[in-house]
Short mmCIF file of C-alpha atoms and ligand atoms in Angstrom, two decimals:
data_model
loop_
_atom_site.label_atom_id
_atom_site.label_comp_id
_atom_site.label_asym_id
_atom_site.label_seq_id
_atom_site.Cartn_x
_atom_site.Cartn_y
_atom_site.Cartn_z
CA MET A 1 -0.15 0.31 -0.21
CA GLU A 2 3.04 2.38 0.70
CA LYS A 3 4.24 1.63 -2.84
CA ILE A 4 0.88 2.79 -4.62
CA SER A 5 0.48 6.11 -2.68
CA LYS A 6 4.79 6.52 -2.90
CA ALA A 7 3.99 6.13 -7.06
CA ILE A 8 0.81 8.74 -6.67
CA VAL A 9 3.02 10.91 -4.93
CA GLU A 10 6.02 10.46 -7.53
CA PHE A 11 3.75 10.52 -10.33
CA ASP A 12 4.72 6.82 -11.31
CA ILE A 13 1.95 6.27 -14.49
CA ASP A 14 4.21 3.59 -15.58
CA ASN A 15 3.51 1.11 -12.32
CA ILE A 16 0.54 2.02 -10.81
CA LYS A 17 -1.70 -0.78 -12.65
CA ASN A 18 1.10 -3.60 -11.71
CA LEU A 19 1.74 -1.69 -7.59
CA VAL A 20 -2.84 -2.03 -8.03
CA ASN A 21 -2.53 -5.57 -9.33
CA GLN A 22 -0.43 -6.78 -7.29
CA ALA A 23 -1.91 -5.86 -4.19
CA LEU A 24 -5.05 -7.53 -5.36
CA GLU A 25 -3.52 -10.68 -5.97
CA ALA A 26 -2.62 -10.20 -2.36
CA GLY A 27 -6.18 -10.14 -1.21
CA ILE A 28 -6.35 -6.78 -0.36
CA PRO A 29 -9.84 -5.50 -1.10
CA ALA A 30 -10.21 -2.92 -3.54
CA LEU A 31 -12.24 -0.32 -1.37
CA ASP A 32 -8.52 -0.20 0.91
CA ILE A 33 -7.22 -0.18 -2.03
CA VAL A 34 -8.51 3.55 -3.67
CA THR A 35 -8.97 4.34 0.55
CA LYS A 36 -5.71 3.59 1.93
CA GLY A 37 -3.30 3.41 -0.44
CA MET A 38 -3.98 6.17 -3.91
CA ALA A 39 -6.17 8.59 -1.02
CA LYS A 40 -3.31 8.32 0.65
CA GLY A 41 -0.70 9.76 -2.10
CA MET A 42 -3.46 12.33 -3.02
CA GLU A 43 -3.18 13.71 0.90
CA ILE A 44 0.47 13.85 0.54
CA VAL A 45 0.41 15.80 -2.49
CA GLY A 46 -2.00 18.24 -1.27
CA LYS A 47 0.05 18.77 1.77
CA LYS A 48 3.13 19.09 -0.92
CA TYR A 49 1.29 21.81 -3.09
CA GLU A 50 0.32 23.56 0.36
CA LYS A 51 3.96 24.02 1.26
CA LYS A 52 4.85 24.98 -2.66
CA GLU A 53 6.96 22.11 -3.13
CA TYR A 54 4.60 20.74 -5.55
CA PHE A 55 2.26 23.05 -8.00
CA LEU A 56 -0.49 23.00 -10.36
CA ALA A 57 1.80 20.22 -12.88
CA GLU A 58 2.13 17.83 -10.32
CA LEU A 59 -1.46 17.99 -8.95
CA ILE A 60 -2.79 17.27 -12.83
CA MET A 61 -0.09 14.33 -12.83
CA ALA A 62 -0.98 13.04 -9.56
CA GLY A 63 -4.59 13.05 -10.70
CA GLU A 64 -3.28 11.15 -14.23
CA VAL A 65 -1.91 8.11 -11.91
CA MET A 66 -4.85 7.96 -9.56
CA LYS A 67 -7.00 7.83 -12.40
CA THR A 68 -5.13 4.82 -14.02
CA GLY A 69 -4.76 3.04 -10.99
CA MET A 70 -8.60 3.55 -10.81
CA GLU A 71 -9.39 1.86 -14.16
CA VAL A 72 -8.17 -1.23 -12.57
CA LEU A 73 -9.80 -0.97 -9.55
CA GLU A 74 -13.43 -0.44 -10.92
CA PRO A 75 -14.67 -3.30 -11.71
CA HIS A 76 -13.44 -4.63 -8.94
CA LEU A 77 -15.26 -2.25 -7.14
CA LYS A 78 -18.92 -3.35 -9.03
CA ALA A 79 -20.66 -5.50 -6.76
CA THR A 80 -23.53 -7.49 -8.81
CA PRO A 81 -26.53 -4.65 -7.80
CA VAL A 82 -29.60 -5.96 -5.85
CA GLY A 83 -32.58 -4.30 -6.70
CA ARG A 84 -32.81 -1.36 -7.96
CA LYS A 85 -32.35 0.88 -4.93
CA GLY A 86 -33.53 4.86 -6.32
CA VAL A 87 -32.47 7.09 -8.10
CA VAL A 88 -29.31 9.99 -7.75
CA VAL A 89 -28.27 13.07 -9.64
CA ILE A 90 -24.57 13.81 -8.72
CA GLY A 91 -22.09 16.64 -9.99
CA THR A 92 -19.48 18.57 -9.02
CA VAL A 93 -20.76 22.29 -8.55
CA LYS A 94 -20.04 25.56 -10.60
CA GLY A 95 -16.39 26.38 -10.60
CA ASP A 96 -15.12 23.26 -9.99
CA LEU A 97 -13.16 20.84 -12.21
CA HIS A 98 -12.32 17.79 -9.38
CA ASP A 99 -14.34 14.80 -10.30
CA ILE A 100 -11.59 11.59 -9.18
CA GLY A 101 -13.74 11.54 -5.65
CA LYS A 102 -17.01 11.62 -7.17
CA ASN A 103 -16.70 9.50 -9.47
CA ILE A 104 -15.52 6.97 -7.12
CA VAL A 105 -19.06 7.82 -5.14
CA ILE A 106 -21.03 7.16 -8.48
CA THR A 107 -18.75 3.61 -8.67
CA LEU A 108 -19.93 2.79 -5.06
CA LEU A 109 -23.72 3.75 -5.95
CA LYS A 110 -23.90 2.06 -8.89
CA SER A 111 -22.60 -0.99 -7.79
CA SER A 112 -25.37 -0.56 -4.75
CA GLY A 113 -27.65 -0.92 -7.42
CA PHE A 114 -28.91 2.65 -7.80
CA GLU A 115 -29.42 3.94 -10.67
CA VAL A 116 -26.75 7.13 -11.18
CA HIS A 117 -27.25 10.12 -13.62
CA ASP A 118 -23.61 12.15 -13.99
CA LEU A 119 -23.66 15.52 -14.86
CA GLY A 120 -19.62 15.98 -14.67
CA VAL A 121 -17.58 18.50 -13.15
CA ASP A 122 -18.02 22.16 -13.20
CA VAL A 123 -22.41 22.28 -13.23
CA ASP A 124 -24.35 24.86 -12.88
CA ALA A 125 -27.48 25.51 -10.35
CA GLN A 126 -30.29 24.92 -13.62
CA ARG A 127 -28.29 22.68 -14.97
CA PHE A 128 -29.01 19.86 -11.37
CA VAL A 129 -32.86 21.02 -11.24
CA GLU A 130 -33.72 20.08 -15.19
CA LYS A 131 -31.37 17.01 -14.25
CA VAL A 132 -33.57 16.32 -10.85
CA LYS A 133 -37.15 17.24 -12.80
CA GLU A 134 -36.52 14.89 -16.13
CA THR A 135 -35.27 11.79 -14.11
CA ASN A 136 -37.51 12.70 -11.30
CA ALA A 137 -34.59 11.87 -8.63
CA ASP A 138 -34.54 10.88 -4.86
CA ILE A 139 -31.24 12.46 -5.01
CA LEU A 140 -29.29 14.51 -5.57
CA ALA A 141 -25.77 14.41 -4.57
CA LEU A 142 -23.19 17.73 -4.94
CA SER A 143 -20.12 17.41 -5.33
CA ALA A 144 -16.87 20.18 -4.22
CA LEU A 145 -13.64 20.46 -3.11
CA LEU A 146 -12.70 23.59 -3.14
CA THR A 147 -13.57 26.84 -0.57
CA THR A 148 -13.87 28.83 -3.39
CA THR A 149 -16.82 26.74 -4.97
CA MET A 150 -18.52 24.70 -1.97
CA VAL A 151 -20.79 28.15 -1.79
CA GLU A 152 -22.31 26.86 -4.95
CA MET A 153 -23.96 24.17 -3.34
CA GLU A 154 -26.58 26.46 -1.75
CA ASN A 155 -27.16 28.15 -4.80
CA VAL A 156 -28.51 24.82 -5.90
CA ILE A 157 -30.52 24.41 -3.37
CA LYS A 158 -32.28 28.07 -3.33
CA ALA A 159 -32.42 26.88 -7.27
CA LEU A 160 -34.71 23.63 -6.42
CA LYS A 161 -36.66 26.08 -3.71
CA GLU A 162 -37.25 28.48 -7.10
CA ALA A 163 -38.01 25.49 -9.06
CA SER A 164 -40.79 24.51 -6.13
CA ILE A 165 -39.14 20.94 -5.88
CA ARG A 166 -37.00 20.92 -2.62
CA ASP A 167 -39.41 18.55 -0.95
CA LYS A 168 -39.01 16.42 -3.68
CA VAL A 169 -35.58 15.38 -3.96
CA LYS A 170 -32.97 14.35 -0.59
CA VAL A 171 -29.74 16.32 -1.02
CA ILE A 172 -26.59 15.11 0.43
CA VAL A 173 -23.23 17.19 -0.03
CA GLY A 174 -19.72 15.94 0.50
CA GLY A 175 -16.03 16.56 -0.75
CA ALA A 176 -13.20 17.40 1.40
CA PRO A 177 -14.08 20.94 2.72
CA ILE A 178 -17.78 20.21 3.24
CA THR A 179 -18.60 19.86 6.87
CA GLU A 180 -21.60 18.02 8.92
CA GLU A 181 -22.33 21.93 10.32
CA PHE A 182 -21.49 23.85 6.76
CA ALA A 183 -24.32 20.80 5.12
CA SER A 184 -27.13 21.67 7.77
CA LYS A 185 -26.11 25.90 7.73
CA ILE A 186 -26.98 25.46 4.10
CA GLY A 187 -30.17 23.05 4.24
CA ALA A 188 -28.75 20.22 2.56
CA ASP A 189 -30.06 16.71 4.02
CA ALA A 190 -27.03 14.77 4.68
CA PHE A 191 -23.06 15.21 4.48
CA ALA A 192 -20.89 12.64 3.91
CA VAL A 193 -16.92 12.59 4.51
CA ASP A 194 -16.34 9.51 2.45
CA ALA A 195 -17.73 7.52 -0.52
CA VAL A 196 -18.63 4.48 1.39
CA GLN A 197 -20.59 6.76 4.39
CA GLY A 198 -21.74 8.57 1.24
CA VAL A 199 -23.60 5.17 0.05
CA GLN A 200 -24.97 4.69 3.43
CA LYS A 201 -26.47 7.99 3.81
CA CYS A 202 -28.20 7.93 0.19
CA LYS A 203 -29.85 4.34 1.59
CA GLU A 204 -30.72 5.90 4.41
CA MET A 205 -32.56 8.37 2.62
CA ILE A 206 -34.09 5.88 0.04
CA ALA A 207 -35.30 4.06 3.33
CA GLN A 208 -36.66 7.21 5.37
CA LYS A 209 -39.04 8.22 2.10
CA ALA A 210 -40.22 4.60 1.83
CO1 B1M B 1 -6.77 20.38 -6.44
N1 B1M B 1 -7.15 21.30 -4.69
N2 B1M B 1 -7.10 22.83 -7.25
N3 B1M B 1 -7.05 19.40 -8.44
N4 B1M B 1 -6.61 19.12 -5.46
C1 B1M B 1 -7.41 20.68 -3.95
C2 B1M B 1 -8.28 20.32 -3.40
C3 B1M B 1 -6.33 21.15 -2.39
C4 B1M B 1 -7.08 20.96 -1.14
C5 B1M B 1 -4.77 21.26 -2.13
C6 B1M B 1 -4.68 21.45 -1.43
O1 B1M B 1 -4.00 23.28 -1.62
N5 B1M B 1 -3.86 21.43 -0.29
C7 B1M B 1 -7.16 23.02 -2.96
C8 B1M B 1 -7.89 23.54 -2.76
C9 B1M B 1 -8.05 24.83 -1.59
C10 B1M B 1 -8.93 25.09 -1.34
O2 B1M B 1 -9.93 25.19 -1.73
N6 B1M B 1 -9.27 25.39 0.48
C11 B1M B 1 -6.88 22.93 -4.70
C12 B1M B 1 -6.95 23.86 -5.49
C13 B1M B 1 -6.65 25.18 -4.91
C14 B1M B 1 -6.94 23.95 -7.05
C15 B1M B 1 -6.86 24.68 -7.82
C16 B1M B 1 -7.46 25.75 -7.49
C17 B1M B 1 -5.50 24.96 -8.13
C18 B1M B 1 -4.77 26.15 -9.67
O3 B1M B 1 -4.84 26.15 -10.19
N7 B1M B 1 -3.81 27.18 -8.84
C19 B1M B 1 -7.20 24.09 -9.33
C20 B1M B 1 -8.55 24.83 -9.67
C21 B1M B 1 -9.74 24.31 -11.06
C22 B1M B 1 -10.95 24.38 -10.04
O4 B1M B 1 -11.24 22.87 -9.93
N8 B1M B 1 -11.65 25.24 -10.81
C23 B1M B 1 -7.06 22.31 -8.75
C24 B1M B 1 -6.83 21.60 -9.75
C25 B1M B 1 -6.85 20.31 -9.89
C26 B1M B 1 -6.67 19.36 -10.57
C27 B1M B 1 -7.18 19.51 -11.94
C28 B1M B 1 -5.31 19.57 -10.87
C29 B1M B 1 -6.51 17.88 -10.46
C30 B1M B 1 -7.79 17.46 -9.83
C31 B1M B 1 -8.28 16.20 -11.06
C32 B1M B 1 -9.53 15.65 -11.21
O5 B1M B 1 -10.34 15.94 -10.73
N9 B1M B 1 -10.00 14.75 -12.37
C33 B1M B 1 -6.72 18.19 -8.58
C34 B1M B 1 -6.28 17.57 -7.34
C35 B1M B 1 -5.69 15.97 -8.32
C36 B1M B 1 -6.01 18.25 -6.18
C37 B1M B 1 -5.75 17.01 -4.83
C38 B1M B 1 -3.98 16.99 -4.48
C39 B1M B 1 -6.62 15.87 -4.77
C40 B1M B 1 -7.94 15.52 -4.97
C41 B1M B 1 -8.37 14.22 -4.77
O6 B1M B 1 -8.80 13.51 -6.00
N10 B1M B 1 -8.46 13.24 -3.75
C42 B1M B 1 -6.17 17.53 -3.32
C43 B1M B 1 -5.83 17.68 -2.04
C44 B1M B 1 -6.92 17.03 -1.38
O7 B1M B 1 -8.10 16.89 -1.43
N11 B1M B 1 -6.09 16.99 -0.36
C45 B1M B 1 -6.83 19.06 -4.26
C46 B1M B 1 -8.70 11.80 -3.32
C47 B1M B 1 -10.36 11.68 -3.45
C48 B1M B 1 -10.81 9.73 -3.45
O8 B1M B 1 -10.58 12.96 -1.96
O9 B1M B 1 -11.56 14.63 -4.10
O10 B1M B 1 -12.11 14.25 -1.34
P1 B1M B 1 -11.94 13.73 -2.48
O11 B1M B 1 -13.52 12.56 -2.44
C49 B1M B 1 -13.36 11.63 -1.95
C50 B1M B 1 -14.72 12.59 0.07
O12 B1M B 1 -14.12 13.88 -0.63
C51 B1M B 1 -16.23 12.46 -0.78
O13 B1M B 1 -16.01 10.58 -1.22
C52 B1M B 1 -14.33 11.33 -1.26
C53 B1M B 1 -14.03 9.75 -1.54
O14 B1M B 1 -14.09 9.00 -0.59
N12 B1M B 1 -17.25 13.10 -1.90
C54 B1M B 1 -18.06 12.98 -1.74
C55 B1M B 1 -16.13 13.96 -2.57
N13 B1M B 1 -17.51 13.56 -3.04
C56 B1M B 1 -18.41 14.22 -2.47
C57 B1M B 1 -20.46 13.47 -2.23
C58 B1M B 1 -21.14 12.96 -1.88
C59 B1M B 1 -20.26 12.05 -0.80
C60 B1M B 1 -19.06 12.05 -0.92
O15 B1M B 1 -22.23 12.58 -2.59
C61 B1M B 1 -22.91 11.73 -1.99
#
């Protein structure tokens, strides 16, 4: 796992698939490889960026290495979904281009039986509203990684209210700068610290709706 984390920190894109396969062969669960291996590497990259040891180019390279590793892991994260749990619309809010965490959330939601509509990154409030209406979604999941874009989540909730559909859809928010306090301040229904908790909270919200 240390080697995997190091491969992210040192942008070893040529080796990441091998290392991930080795970890799988050693019996390490795919989800642990994501959370205890690759995500740990990303945390180190983030710290190096804060200390100005790394710059934007390094963030991009680390992101590419993580995505390459995820290509190997995704099929292993996909369990056979049992039944249809509910419909989720998900996206990264306006102004924000981070999608690695969101994509992990999507993989786990799908493998738990949710029908997921991914709007991608840099999604404006109106687009979320349109997609929720179009799909009759049970849950709207918003992701933000920047302190400058997390405020956009509140605008999405306002837009849902303006469209008179706030009571028809549960809203869950996640991403590194998001806290429980922030979620309740902006009127979200739930907050998730990571992808596993995100899926758990989505299941709970569907159970409450039923
Ligand atoms: Co960016 N970046 N970045 N970056 N980047 C951070 C977020 C930063 C914390 C780095 C740092 O300074 N330490 C910092 C934000 C500071 C702040 O706002 N306080 C930052 C910055 C400043 C920037 C730029 C402004 C840099 C610049 O241009 N000068 C720029 C902004 C671009 C923009 O968005 N407009 C930028 C750009 C980028 C890249 C594009 C190069 C790249 C992203 C590539 C991509 O996503 N395709 C990138 C990366 C890779 C990072 C770091 C290093 C890693 C993010 C990541 O993928 N983590 C990041 C540092 C860090 O987070 N430590 C950083 C791994 C991932 C698995 O975790 O995304 O947190 P995470 O997702 C988790 C949970 O948060 C949660 O579950 C996920 C899985 O467990 N979760 C949800 C997320 N969404 C959820 C939704 C849910 C539930 C749970 O709903 C149900």
